[in-house]
PDB file of C-alpha atoms in Angstrom:
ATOM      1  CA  UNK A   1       2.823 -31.248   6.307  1.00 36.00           C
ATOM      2  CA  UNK A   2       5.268 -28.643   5.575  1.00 36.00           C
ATOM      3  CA  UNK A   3       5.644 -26.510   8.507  1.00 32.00           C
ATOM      4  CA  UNK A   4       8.700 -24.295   9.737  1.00 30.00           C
ATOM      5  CA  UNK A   5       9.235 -26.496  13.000  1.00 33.00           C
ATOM      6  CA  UNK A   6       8.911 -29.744  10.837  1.00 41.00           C
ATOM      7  CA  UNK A   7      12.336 -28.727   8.514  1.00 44.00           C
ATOM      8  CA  UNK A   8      16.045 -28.305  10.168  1.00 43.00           C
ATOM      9  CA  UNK A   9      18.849 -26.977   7.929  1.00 47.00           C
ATOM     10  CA  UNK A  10      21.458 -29.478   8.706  1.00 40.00           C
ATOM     11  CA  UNK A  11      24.034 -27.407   8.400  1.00 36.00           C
ATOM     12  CA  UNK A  12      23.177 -25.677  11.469  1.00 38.00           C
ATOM     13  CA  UNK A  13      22.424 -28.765  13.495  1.00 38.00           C
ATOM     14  CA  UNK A  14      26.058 -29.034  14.649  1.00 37.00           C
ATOM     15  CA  UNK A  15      26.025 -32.116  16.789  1.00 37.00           C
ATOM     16  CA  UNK A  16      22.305 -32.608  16.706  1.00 36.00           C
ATOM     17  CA  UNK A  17      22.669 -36.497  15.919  1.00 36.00           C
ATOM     18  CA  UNK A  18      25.116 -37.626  18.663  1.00 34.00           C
ATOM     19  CA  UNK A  19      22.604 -35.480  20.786  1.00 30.00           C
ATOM     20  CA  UNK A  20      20.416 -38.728  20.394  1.00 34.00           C
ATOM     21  CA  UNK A  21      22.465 -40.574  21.924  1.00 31.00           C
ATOM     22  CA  UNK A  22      24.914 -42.329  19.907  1.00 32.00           C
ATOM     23  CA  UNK A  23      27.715 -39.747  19.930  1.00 34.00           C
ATOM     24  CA  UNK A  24      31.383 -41.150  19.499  1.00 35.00           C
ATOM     25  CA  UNK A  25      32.592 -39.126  22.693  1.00 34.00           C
ATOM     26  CA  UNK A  26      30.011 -41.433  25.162  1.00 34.00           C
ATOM     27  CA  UNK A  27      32.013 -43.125  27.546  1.00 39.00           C
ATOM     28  CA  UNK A  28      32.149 -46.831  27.964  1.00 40.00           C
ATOM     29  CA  UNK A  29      31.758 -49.101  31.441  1.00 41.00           C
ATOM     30  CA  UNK A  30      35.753 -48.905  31.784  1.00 45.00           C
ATOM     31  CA  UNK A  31      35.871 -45.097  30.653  1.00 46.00           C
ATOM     32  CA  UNK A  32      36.962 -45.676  27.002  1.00 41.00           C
ATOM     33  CA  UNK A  33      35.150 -43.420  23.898  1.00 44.00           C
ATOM     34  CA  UNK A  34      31.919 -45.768  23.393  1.00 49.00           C
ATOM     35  CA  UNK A  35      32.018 -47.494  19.624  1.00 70.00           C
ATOM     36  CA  UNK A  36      30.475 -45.476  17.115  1.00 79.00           C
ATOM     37  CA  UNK A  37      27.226 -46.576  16.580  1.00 94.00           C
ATOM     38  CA  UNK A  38      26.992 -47.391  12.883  1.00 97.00           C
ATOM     39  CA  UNK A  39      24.275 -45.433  10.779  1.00 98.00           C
ATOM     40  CA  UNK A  40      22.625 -47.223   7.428  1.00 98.00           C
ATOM     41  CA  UNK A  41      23.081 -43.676   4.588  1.00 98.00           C
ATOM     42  CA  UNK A  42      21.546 -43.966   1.336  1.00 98.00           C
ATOM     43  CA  UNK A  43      22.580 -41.334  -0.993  1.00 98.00           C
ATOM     44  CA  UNK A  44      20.779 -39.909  -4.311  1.00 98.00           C
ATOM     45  CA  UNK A  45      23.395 -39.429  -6.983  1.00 97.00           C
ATOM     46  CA  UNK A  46      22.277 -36.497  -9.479  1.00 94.00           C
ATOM     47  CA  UNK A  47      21.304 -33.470  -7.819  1.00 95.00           C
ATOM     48  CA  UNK A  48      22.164 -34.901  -3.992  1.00 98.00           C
ATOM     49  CA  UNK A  49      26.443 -36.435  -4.277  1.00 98.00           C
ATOM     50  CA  UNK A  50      26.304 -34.656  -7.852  1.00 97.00           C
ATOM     51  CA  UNK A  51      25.984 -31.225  -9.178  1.00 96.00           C
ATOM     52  CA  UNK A  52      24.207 -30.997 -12.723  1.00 91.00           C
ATOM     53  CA  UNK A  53      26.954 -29.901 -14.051  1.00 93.00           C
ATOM     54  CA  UNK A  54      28.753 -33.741 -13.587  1.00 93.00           C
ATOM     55  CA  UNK A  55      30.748 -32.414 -10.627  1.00 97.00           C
ATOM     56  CA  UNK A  56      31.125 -34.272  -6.849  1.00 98.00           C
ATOM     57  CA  UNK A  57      33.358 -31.360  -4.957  1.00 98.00           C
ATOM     58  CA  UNK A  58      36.088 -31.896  -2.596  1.00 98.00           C
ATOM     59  CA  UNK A  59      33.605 -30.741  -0.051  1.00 98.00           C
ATOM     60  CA  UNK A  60      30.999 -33.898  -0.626  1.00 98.00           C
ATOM     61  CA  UNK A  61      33.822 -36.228  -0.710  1.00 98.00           C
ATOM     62  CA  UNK A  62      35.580 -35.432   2.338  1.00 98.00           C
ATOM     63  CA  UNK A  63      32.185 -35.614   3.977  1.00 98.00           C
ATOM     64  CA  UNK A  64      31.284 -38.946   2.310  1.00 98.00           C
ATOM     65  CA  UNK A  65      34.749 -40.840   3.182  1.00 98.00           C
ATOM     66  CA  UNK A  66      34.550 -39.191   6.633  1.00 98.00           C
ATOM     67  CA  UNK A  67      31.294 -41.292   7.239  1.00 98.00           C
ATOM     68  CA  UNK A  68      32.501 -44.038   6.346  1.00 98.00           C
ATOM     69  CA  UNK A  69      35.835 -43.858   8.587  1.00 97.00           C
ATOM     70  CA  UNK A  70      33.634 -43.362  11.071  1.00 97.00           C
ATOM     71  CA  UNK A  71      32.174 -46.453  10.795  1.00 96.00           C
ATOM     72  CA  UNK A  72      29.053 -45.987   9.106  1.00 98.00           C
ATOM     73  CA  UNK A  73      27.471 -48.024   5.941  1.00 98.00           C
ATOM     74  CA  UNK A  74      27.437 -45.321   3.190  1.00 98.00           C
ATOM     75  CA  UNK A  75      25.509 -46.252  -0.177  1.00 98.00           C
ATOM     76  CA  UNK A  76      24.458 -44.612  -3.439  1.00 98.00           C
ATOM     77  CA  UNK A  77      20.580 -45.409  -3.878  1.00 98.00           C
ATOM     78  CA  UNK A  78      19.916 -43.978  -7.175  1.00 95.00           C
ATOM     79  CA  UNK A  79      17.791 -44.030 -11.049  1.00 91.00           C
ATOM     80  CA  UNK A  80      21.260 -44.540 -12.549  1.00 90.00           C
ATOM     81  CA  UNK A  81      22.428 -48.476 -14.344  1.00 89.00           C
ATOM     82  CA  UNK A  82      24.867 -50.282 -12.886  1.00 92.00           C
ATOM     83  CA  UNK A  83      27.322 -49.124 -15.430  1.00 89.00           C
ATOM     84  CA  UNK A  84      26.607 -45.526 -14.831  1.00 90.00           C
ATOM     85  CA  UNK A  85      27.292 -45.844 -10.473  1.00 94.00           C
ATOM     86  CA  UNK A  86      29.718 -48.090  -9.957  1.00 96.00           C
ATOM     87  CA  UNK A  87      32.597 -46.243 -11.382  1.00 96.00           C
ATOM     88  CA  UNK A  88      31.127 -43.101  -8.699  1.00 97.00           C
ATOM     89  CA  UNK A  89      32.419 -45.652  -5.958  1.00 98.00           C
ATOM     90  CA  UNK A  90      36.252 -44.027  -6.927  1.00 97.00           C
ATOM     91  CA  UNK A  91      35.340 -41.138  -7.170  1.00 97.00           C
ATOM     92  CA  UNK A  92      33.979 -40.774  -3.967  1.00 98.00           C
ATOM     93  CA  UNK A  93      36.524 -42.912  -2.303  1.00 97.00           C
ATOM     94  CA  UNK A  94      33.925 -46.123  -0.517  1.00 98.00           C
ATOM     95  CA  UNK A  95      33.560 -49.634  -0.786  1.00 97.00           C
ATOM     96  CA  UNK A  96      29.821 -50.087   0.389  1.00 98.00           C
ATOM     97  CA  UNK A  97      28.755 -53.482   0.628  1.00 98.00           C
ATOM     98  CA  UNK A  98      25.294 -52.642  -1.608  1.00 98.00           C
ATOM     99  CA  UNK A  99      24.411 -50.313  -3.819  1.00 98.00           C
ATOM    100  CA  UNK A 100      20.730 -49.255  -5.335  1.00 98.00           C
ATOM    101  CA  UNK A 101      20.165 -48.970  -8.900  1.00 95.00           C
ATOM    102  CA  UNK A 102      17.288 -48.506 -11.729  1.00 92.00           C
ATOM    103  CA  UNK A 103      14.818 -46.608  -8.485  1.00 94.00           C
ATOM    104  CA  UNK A 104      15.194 -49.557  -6.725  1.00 96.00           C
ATOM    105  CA  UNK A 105      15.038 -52.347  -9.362  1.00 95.00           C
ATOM    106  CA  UNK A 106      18.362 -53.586  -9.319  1.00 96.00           C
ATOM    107  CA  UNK A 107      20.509 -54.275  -5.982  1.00 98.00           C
ATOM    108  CA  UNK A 108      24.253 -54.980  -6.750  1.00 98.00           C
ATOM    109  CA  UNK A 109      26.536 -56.686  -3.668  1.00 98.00           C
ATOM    110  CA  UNK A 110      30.275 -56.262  -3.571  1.00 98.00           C
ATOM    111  CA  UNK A 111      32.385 -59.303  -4.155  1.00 97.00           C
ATOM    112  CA  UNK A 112      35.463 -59.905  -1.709  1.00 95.00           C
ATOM    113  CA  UNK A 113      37.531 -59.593  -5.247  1.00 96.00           C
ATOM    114  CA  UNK A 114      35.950 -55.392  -4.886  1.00 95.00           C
ATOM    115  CA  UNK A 115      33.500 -55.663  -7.668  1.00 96.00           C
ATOM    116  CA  UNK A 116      30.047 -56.169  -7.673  1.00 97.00           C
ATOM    117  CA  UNK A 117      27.044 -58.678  -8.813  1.00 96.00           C
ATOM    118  CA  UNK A 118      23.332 -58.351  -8.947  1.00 96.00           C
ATOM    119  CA  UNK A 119      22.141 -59.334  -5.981  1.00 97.00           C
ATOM    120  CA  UNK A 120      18.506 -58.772  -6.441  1.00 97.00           C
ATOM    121  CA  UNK A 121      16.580 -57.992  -9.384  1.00 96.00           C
ATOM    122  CA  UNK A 122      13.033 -56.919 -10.033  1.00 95.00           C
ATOM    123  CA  UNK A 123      12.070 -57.375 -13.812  1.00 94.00           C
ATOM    124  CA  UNK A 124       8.525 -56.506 -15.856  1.00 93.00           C
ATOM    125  CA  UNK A 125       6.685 -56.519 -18.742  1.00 93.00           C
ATOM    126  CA  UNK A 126       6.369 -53.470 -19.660  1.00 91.00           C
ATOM    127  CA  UNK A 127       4.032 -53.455 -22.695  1.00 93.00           C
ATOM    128  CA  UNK A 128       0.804 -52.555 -21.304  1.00 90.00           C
ATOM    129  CA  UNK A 129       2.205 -49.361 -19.401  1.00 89.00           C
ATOM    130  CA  UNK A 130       3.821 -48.670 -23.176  1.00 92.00           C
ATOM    131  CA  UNK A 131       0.683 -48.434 -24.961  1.00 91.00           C
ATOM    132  CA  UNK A 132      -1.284 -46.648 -22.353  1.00 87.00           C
ATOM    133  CA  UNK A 133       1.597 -43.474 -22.726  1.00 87.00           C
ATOM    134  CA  UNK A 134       1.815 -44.166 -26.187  1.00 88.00           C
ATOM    135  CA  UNK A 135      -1.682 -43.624 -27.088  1.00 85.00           C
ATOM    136  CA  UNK A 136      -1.720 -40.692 -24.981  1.00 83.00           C
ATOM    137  CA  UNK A 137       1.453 -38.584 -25.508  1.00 82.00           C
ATOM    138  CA  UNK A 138       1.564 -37.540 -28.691  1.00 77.00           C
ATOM    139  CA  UNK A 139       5.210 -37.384 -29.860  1.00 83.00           C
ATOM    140  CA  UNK A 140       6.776 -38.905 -26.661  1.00 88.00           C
ATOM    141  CA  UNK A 141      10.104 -40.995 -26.982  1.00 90.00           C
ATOM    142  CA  UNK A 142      10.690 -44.294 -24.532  1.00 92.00           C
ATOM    143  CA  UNK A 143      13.279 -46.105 -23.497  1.00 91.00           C
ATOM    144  CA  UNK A 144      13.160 -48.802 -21.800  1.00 93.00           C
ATOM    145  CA  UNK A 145      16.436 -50.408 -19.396  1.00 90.00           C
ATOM    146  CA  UNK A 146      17.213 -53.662 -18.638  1.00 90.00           C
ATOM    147  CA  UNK A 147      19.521 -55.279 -15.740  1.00 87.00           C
ATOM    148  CA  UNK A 148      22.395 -54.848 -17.340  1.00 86.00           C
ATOM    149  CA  UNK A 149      22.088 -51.236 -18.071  1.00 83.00           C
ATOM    150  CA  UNK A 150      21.598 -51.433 -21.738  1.00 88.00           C
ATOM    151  CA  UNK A 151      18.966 -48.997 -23.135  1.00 88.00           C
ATOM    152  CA  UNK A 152      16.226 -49.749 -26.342  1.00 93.00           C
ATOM    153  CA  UNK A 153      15.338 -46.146 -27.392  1.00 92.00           C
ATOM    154  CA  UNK A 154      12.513 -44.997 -29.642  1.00 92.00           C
ATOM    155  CA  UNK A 155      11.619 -41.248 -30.714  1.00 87.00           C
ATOM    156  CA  UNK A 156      13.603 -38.545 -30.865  1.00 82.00           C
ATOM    157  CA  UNK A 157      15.429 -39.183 -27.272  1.00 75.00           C
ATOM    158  CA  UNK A 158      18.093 -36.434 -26.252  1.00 71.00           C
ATOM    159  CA  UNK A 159      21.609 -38.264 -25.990  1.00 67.00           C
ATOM    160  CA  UNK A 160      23.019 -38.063 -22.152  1.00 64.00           C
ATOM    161  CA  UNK A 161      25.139 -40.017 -19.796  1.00 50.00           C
ATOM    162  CA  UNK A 162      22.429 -42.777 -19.480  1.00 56.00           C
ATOM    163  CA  UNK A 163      21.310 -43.428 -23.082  1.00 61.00           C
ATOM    164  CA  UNK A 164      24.135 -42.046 -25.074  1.00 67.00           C
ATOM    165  CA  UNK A 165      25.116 -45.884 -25.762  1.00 70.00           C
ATOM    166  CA  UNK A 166      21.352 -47.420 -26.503  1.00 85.00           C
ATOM    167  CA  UNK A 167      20.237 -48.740 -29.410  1.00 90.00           C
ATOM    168  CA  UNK A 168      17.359 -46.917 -31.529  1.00 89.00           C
ATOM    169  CA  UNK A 169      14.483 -49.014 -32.851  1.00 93.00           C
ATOM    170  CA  UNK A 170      11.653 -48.813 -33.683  1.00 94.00           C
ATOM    171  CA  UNK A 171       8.690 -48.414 -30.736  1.00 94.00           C
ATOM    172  CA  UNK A 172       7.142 -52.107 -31.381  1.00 95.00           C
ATOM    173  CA  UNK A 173      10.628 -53.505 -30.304  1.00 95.00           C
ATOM    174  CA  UNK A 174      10.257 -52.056 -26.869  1.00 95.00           C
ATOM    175  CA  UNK A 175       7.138 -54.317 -26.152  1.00 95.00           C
ATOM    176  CA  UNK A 176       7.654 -57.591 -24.603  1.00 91.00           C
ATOM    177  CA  UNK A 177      11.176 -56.627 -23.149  1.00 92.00           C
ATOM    178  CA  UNK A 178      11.941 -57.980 -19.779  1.00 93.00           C
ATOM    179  CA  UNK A 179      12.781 -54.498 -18.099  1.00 94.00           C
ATOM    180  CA  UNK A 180      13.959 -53.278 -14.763  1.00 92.00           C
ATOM    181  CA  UNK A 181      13.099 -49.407 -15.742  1.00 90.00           C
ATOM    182  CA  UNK A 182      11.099 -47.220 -18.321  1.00 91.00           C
ATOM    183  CA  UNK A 183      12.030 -43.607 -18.730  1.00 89.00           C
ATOM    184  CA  UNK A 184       9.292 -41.442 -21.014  1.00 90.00           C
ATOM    185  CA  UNK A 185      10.022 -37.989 -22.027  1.00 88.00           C
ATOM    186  CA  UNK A 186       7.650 -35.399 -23.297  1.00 84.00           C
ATOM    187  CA  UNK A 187       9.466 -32.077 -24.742  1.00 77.00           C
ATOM    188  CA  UNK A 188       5.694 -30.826 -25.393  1.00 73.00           C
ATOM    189  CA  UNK A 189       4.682 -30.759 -21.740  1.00 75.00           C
ATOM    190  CA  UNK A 190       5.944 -28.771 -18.606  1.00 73.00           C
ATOM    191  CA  UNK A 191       6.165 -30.847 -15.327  1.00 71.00           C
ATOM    192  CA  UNK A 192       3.012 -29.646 -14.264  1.00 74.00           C
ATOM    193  CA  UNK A 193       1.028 -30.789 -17.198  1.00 74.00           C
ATOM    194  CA  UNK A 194       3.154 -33.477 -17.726  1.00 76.00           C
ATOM    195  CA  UNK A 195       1.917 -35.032 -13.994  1.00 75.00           C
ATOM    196  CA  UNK A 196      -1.928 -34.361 -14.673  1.00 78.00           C
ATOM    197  CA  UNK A 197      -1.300 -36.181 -18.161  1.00 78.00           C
ATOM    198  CA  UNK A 198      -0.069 -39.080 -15.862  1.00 77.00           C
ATOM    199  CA  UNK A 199      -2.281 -39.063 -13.097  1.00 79.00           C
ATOM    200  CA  UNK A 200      -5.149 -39.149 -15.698  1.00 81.00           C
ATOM    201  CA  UNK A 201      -3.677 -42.388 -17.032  1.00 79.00           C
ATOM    202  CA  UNK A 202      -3.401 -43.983 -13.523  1.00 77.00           C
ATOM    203  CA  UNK A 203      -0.631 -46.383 -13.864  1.00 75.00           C
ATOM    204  CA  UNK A 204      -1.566 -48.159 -10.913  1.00 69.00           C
ATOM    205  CA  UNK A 205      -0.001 -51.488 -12.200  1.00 70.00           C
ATOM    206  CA  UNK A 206       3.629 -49.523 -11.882  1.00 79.00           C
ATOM    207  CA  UNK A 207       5.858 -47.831  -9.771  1.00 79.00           C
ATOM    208  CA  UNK A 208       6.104 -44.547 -11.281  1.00 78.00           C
ATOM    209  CA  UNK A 209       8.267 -41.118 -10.301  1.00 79.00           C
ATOM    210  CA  UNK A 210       7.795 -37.374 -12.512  1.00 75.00           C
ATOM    211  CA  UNK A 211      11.519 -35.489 -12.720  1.00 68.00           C
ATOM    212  CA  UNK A 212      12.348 -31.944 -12.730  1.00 60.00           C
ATOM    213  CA  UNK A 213      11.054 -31.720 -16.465  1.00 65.00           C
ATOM    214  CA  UNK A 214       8.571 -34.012 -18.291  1.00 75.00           C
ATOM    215  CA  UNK A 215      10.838 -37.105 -17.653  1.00 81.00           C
ATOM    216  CA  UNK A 216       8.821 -39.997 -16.336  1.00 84.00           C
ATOM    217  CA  UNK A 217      10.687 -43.151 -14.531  1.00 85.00           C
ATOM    218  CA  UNK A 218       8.625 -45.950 -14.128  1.00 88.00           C
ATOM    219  CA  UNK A 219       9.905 -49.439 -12.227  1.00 87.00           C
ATOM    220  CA  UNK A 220       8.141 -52.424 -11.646  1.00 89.00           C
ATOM    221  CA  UNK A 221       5.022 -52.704  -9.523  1.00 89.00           C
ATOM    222  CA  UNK A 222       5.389 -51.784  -5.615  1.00 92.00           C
ATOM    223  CA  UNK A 223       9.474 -51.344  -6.608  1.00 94.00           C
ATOM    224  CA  UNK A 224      10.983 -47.898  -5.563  1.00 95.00           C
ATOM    225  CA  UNK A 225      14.520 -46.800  -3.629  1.00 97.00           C
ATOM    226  CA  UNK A 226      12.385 -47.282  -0.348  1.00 98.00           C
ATOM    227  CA  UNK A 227      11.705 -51.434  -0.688  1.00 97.00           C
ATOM    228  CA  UNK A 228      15.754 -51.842  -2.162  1.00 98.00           C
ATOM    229  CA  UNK A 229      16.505 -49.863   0.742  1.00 98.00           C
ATOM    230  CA  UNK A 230      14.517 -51.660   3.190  1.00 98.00           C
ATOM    231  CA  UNK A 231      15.616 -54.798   2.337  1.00 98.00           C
ATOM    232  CA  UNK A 232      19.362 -53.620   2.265  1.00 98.00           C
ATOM    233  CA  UNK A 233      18.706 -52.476   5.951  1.00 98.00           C
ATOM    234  CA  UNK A 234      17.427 -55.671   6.666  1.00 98.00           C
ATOM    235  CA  UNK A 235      20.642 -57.728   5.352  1.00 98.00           C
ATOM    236  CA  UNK A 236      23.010 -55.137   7.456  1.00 98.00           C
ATOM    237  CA  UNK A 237      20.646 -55.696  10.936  1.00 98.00           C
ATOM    238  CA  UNK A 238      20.652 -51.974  11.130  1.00 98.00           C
ATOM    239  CA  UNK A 239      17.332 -50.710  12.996  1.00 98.00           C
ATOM    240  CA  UNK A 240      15.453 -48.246  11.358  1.00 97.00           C
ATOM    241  CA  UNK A 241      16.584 -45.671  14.015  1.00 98.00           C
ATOM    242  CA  UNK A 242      19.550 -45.544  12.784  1.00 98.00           C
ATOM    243  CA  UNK A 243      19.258 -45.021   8.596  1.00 98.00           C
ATOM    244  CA  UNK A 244      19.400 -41.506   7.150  1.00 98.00           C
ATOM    245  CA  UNK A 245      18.373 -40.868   3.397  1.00 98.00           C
ATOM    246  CA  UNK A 246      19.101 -37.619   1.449  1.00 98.00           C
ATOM    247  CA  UNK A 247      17.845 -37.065  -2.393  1.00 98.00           C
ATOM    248  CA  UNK A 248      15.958 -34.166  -4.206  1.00 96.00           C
ATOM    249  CA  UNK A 249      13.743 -35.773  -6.356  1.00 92.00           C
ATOM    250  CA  UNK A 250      10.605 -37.246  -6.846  1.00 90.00           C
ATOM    251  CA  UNK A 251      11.990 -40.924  -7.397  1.00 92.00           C
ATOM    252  CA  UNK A 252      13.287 -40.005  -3.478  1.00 96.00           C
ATOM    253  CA  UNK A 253      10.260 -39.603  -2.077  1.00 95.00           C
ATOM    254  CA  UNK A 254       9.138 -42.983  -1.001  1.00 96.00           C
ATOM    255  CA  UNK A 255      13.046 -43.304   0.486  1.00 98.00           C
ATOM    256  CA  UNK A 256      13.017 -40.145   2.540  1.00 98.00           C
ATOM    257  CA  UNK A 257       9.261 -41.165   3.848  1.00 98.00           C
ATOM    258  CA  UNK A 258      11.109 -44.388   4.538  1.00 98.00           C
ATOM    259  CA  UNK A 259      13.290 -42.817   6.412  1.00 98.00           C
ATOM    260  CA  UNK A 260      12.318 -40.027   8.086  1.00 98.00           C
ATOM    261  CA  UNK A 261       9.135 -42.416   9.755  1.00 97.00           C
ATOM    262  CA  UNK A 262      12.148 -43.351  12.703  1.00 97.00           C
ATOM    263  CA  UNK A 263      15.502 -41.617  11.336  1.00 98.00           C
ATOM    264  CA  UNK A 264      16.523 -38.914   8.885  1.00 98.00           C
ATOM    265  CA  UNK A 265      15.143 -38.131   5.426  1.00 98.00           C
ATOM    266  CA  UNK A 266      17.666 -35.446   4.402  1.00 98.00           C
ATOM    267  CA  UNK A 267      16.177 -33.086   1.645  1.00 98.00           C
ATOM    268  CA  UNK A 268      18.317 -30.980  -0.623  1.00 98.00           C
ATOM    269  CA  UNK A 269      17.609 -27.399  -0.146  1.00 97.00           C
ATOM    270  CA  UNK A 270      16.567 -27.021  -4.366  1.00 96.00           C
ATOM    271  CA  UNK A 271      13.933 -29.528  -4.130  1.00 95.00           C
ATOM    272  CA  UNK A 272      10.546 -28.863  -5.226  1.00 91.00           C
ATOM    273  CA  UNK A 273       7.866 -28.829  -2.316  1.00 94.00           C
ATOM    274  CA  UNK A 274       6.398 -32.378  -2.372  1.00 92.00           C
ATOM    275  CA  UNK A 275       9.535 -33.827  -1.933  1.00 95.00           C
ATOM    276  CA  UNK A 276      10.606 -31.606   0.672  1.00 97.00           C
ATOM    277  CA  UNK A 277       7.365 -32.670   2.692  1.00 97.00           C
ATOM    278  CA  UNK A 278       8.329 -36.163   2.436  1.00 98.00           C
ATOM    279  CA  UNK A 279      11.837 -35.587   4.426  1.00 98.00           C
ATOM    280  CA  UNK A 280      12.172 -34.473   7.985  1.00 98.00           C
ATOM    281  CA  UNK A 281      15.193 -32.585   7.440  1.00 98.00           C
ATOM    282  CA  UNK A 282      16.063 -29.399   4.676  1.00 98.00           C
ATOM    283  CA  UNK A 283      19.654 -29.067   4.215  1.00 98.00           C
ATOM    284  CA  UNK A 284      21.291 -26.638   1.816  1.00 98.00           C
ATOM    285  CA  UNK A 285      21.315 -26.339  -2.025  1.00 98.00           C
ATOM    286  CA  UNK A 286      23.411 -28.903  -3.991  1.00 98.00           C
ATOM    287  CA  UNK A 287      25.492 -25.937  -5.379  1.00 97.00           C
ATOM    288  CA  UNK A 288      25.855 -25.150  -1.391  1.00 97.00           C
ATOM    289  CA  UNK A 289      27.456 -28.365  -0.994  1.00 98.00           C
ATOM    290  CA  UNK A 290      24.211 -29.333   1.433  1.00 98.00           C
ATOM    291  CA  UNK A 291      24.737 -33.132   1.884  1.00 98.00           C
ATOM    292  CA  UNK A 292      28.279 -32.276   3.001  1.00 98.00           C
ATOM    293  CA  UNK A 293      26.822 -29.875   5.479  1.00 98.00           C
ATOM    294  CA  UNK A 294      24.432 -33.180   6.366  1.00 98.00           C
ATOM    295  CA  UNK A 295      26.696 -35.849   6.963  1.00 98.00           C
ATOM    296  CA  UNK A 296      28.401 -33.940   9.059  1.00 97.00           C
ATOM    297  CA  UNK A 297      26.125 -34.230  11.685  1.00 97.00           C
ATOM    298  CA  UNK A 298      26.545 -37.961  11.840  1.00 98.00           C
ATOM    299  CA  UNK A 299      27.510 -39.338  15.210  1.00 96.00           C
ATOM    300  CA  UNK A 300      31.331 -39.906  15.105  1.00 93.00           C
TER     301      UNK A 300
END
C-alpha cells in the first residue's frame, strides 16, 4: 500500500492538477480563459488548517481564501462541535455552504442571513458501547456530545477547547443520552495498546477512530467524515473527480479513502503510517505549512 511512487509531496507538484485537465488558463470555443472548474475540498481542522499550538498562519489562510476566489467549494470536515468550528469560518476568511462536524455526525448548512443550522443529524444510544469500555478500561473517563455541542463528562477528563464547558456527572448519567459523539480517554495506555484494547472489544455496532494518544472517538454506526462528505458532494452535484480531502488523523481515514478512490486524499506530512496509506497524496508537515503547499495546486 505504501509505496514511494504511490505518495507525491504536493508542494512540489506545481501545476500537477490543472495538468488533468481543468486548468484556469484552457481556452474556451471563442478564445476566452475556460471557467474554473470548481473542486469539492474538505479540510481537517486540528493538525491539517491548525497547528497544535491553536495557530492557522497567514500562509494557510491565504491558501484557503485563494481557493475559494477561485471558485472552488472549500469546507472544514472535522471531530470538532458546532460551537467549536463555526467561529474558524472568520478566521479563515470563507462562507462554505456546509460544514462537517462530530466525525461526520452533524452537517450544518449556511442560512442566506450567514449563519448556520443543522442540516443533518445522526444520533445514538450510546449505552451499550459505554459499558463494554467501561468494564474494560480500568480508570477511563467518557464524555459523551450531543448535537448541540454540549459535553456530559465523567472521570478525571483533562479540560481543553472541547470539554472545558461540560458538565461532570456521574458515569450512570451518560447512559441513555441521545448522542452524536463519544470521546474515551485512557492516560494508562499508549496508542498502541490502547488500539489492541479496542480491537479486542470489537465495537462493531459503532463507528469508531484511535487519536494520536489513547483518545478514542466513536460516532454512530456506519457514520464517519467520508458518508457527511459524500452526501455533501451529492447536494453540490460535484463528481467525485473533482473532491480533494486533506487530514492527519485516524478519524480522516475513511475521508481520504473517499477521496483519493477518483480525486485527492491529501495527507499531512506528520501523520502516522496507516493514515498516510489511506491518502494518495503526502504533503508537508503542519508546522511546514503543508496544506498551504496543497491547495496550491488547485486548478485556478
Amino acid at each position: 500500500m505504501s509505496t514511494a511512487g504511490r505518495f507525491v509531496d504536493a508542494s512540489a507538484q506545481g501545476g500537477g492538477a490543472g495538468a488533468a485537465g481543468v486548468g484556469a488558463g484552457a481556452a474556451g470555443a471563442a478564445g476566452a480563459p475556460a471557467r474554473t472548474k470548481r473542486w469539492l475540498v474538505a479540510l481537517d481542522v486540528d493538525g491539517t488548517t491548525m497547528r497544535e499550538d491553536g495557530v492557522i498562519t497567514d500562509a494557510v489562510v491565504a491558501a484557503v481564501r485563494d481557493a475559494e476566489a477561485a471558485g472552488h467549494e472549500v469546507m472544514l470536515s472535522t471531530g470538532r462541535s458546532e460551537g467549536m468550528t463555526v467561529p474558524l469560518l472568520e478566521t479563515l476568511g470563507i462562507r462554505p455552504k456546509y460544514l462537517v462536524c462530530a466525525n461526520g455526525a452533524l452537517i450544518l448548512g449556511r442560512r442566506e442571513d450567514g449563519g448556520y443550522d443543522r442540516v443533518h443529524v445522526e444520533r445514538f444510544d450510546p449505552s451499550e458501547v459505554l459499558q463494554t469500555i467501561h468494564g474494560a478500561l480500568e480508570n477511563a473517563a467518557f464524555g459523551v456530545e450531543d448535537e448541540t455541542g454540549h459535553f456530559l463528562l465523567s472521570g478525571n477528563f483533562p479540560d481543553d477547547t472541547m470539554t472545558v464547558a461540560g458538565e461532570h456527572v456521574p458515569f450512570e448519567q451518560l447512559l441513555g443520552v441521545e448522542a452524536t459523539r463519544v470521546v474515551v480517554i485512557s492516560p494508562g495506555h499508549d496508542t498502541e495498546d490502547f488500539l489492541q484494547v479496542v480491537e479486542r472489544m470489537g465495537l462493531h455496532k459503532v463507528s469508531y477512530s484511535v487519536g494520536w494518544t489513547s483518545w478514542l472517538d466513536i460516532a454512530p454506526e456506519g457514520v464517519t467524515k467520508a458518508t457527511a462528505m459524500e452526501r455533501v458532494r451529492e447536494w453540490l452535484d460535484i463528481p467525485r473527480s473533482r473532491v480533494m480531502a486533506a487530514g492527519d488523523g485516524r478519524n480522516d481515514i475513511d475521508m481520504l479513502r473517499w477521496a483519493s478512490t477518483s480525486g485527492r486524499g491529501v495527507v499531512m506530512g506528520q501523520a502516522p503510517s496507516d493514515v498516510v496509506d489511506a491518502g494518495n497524496e503526502l504533503t508537508g508537515g503542519v508546522t511546514d505549512d503543508g496544506l498551504a503547499a496543497a491547495l496550491d495546486t488547485l486548478p485556478r
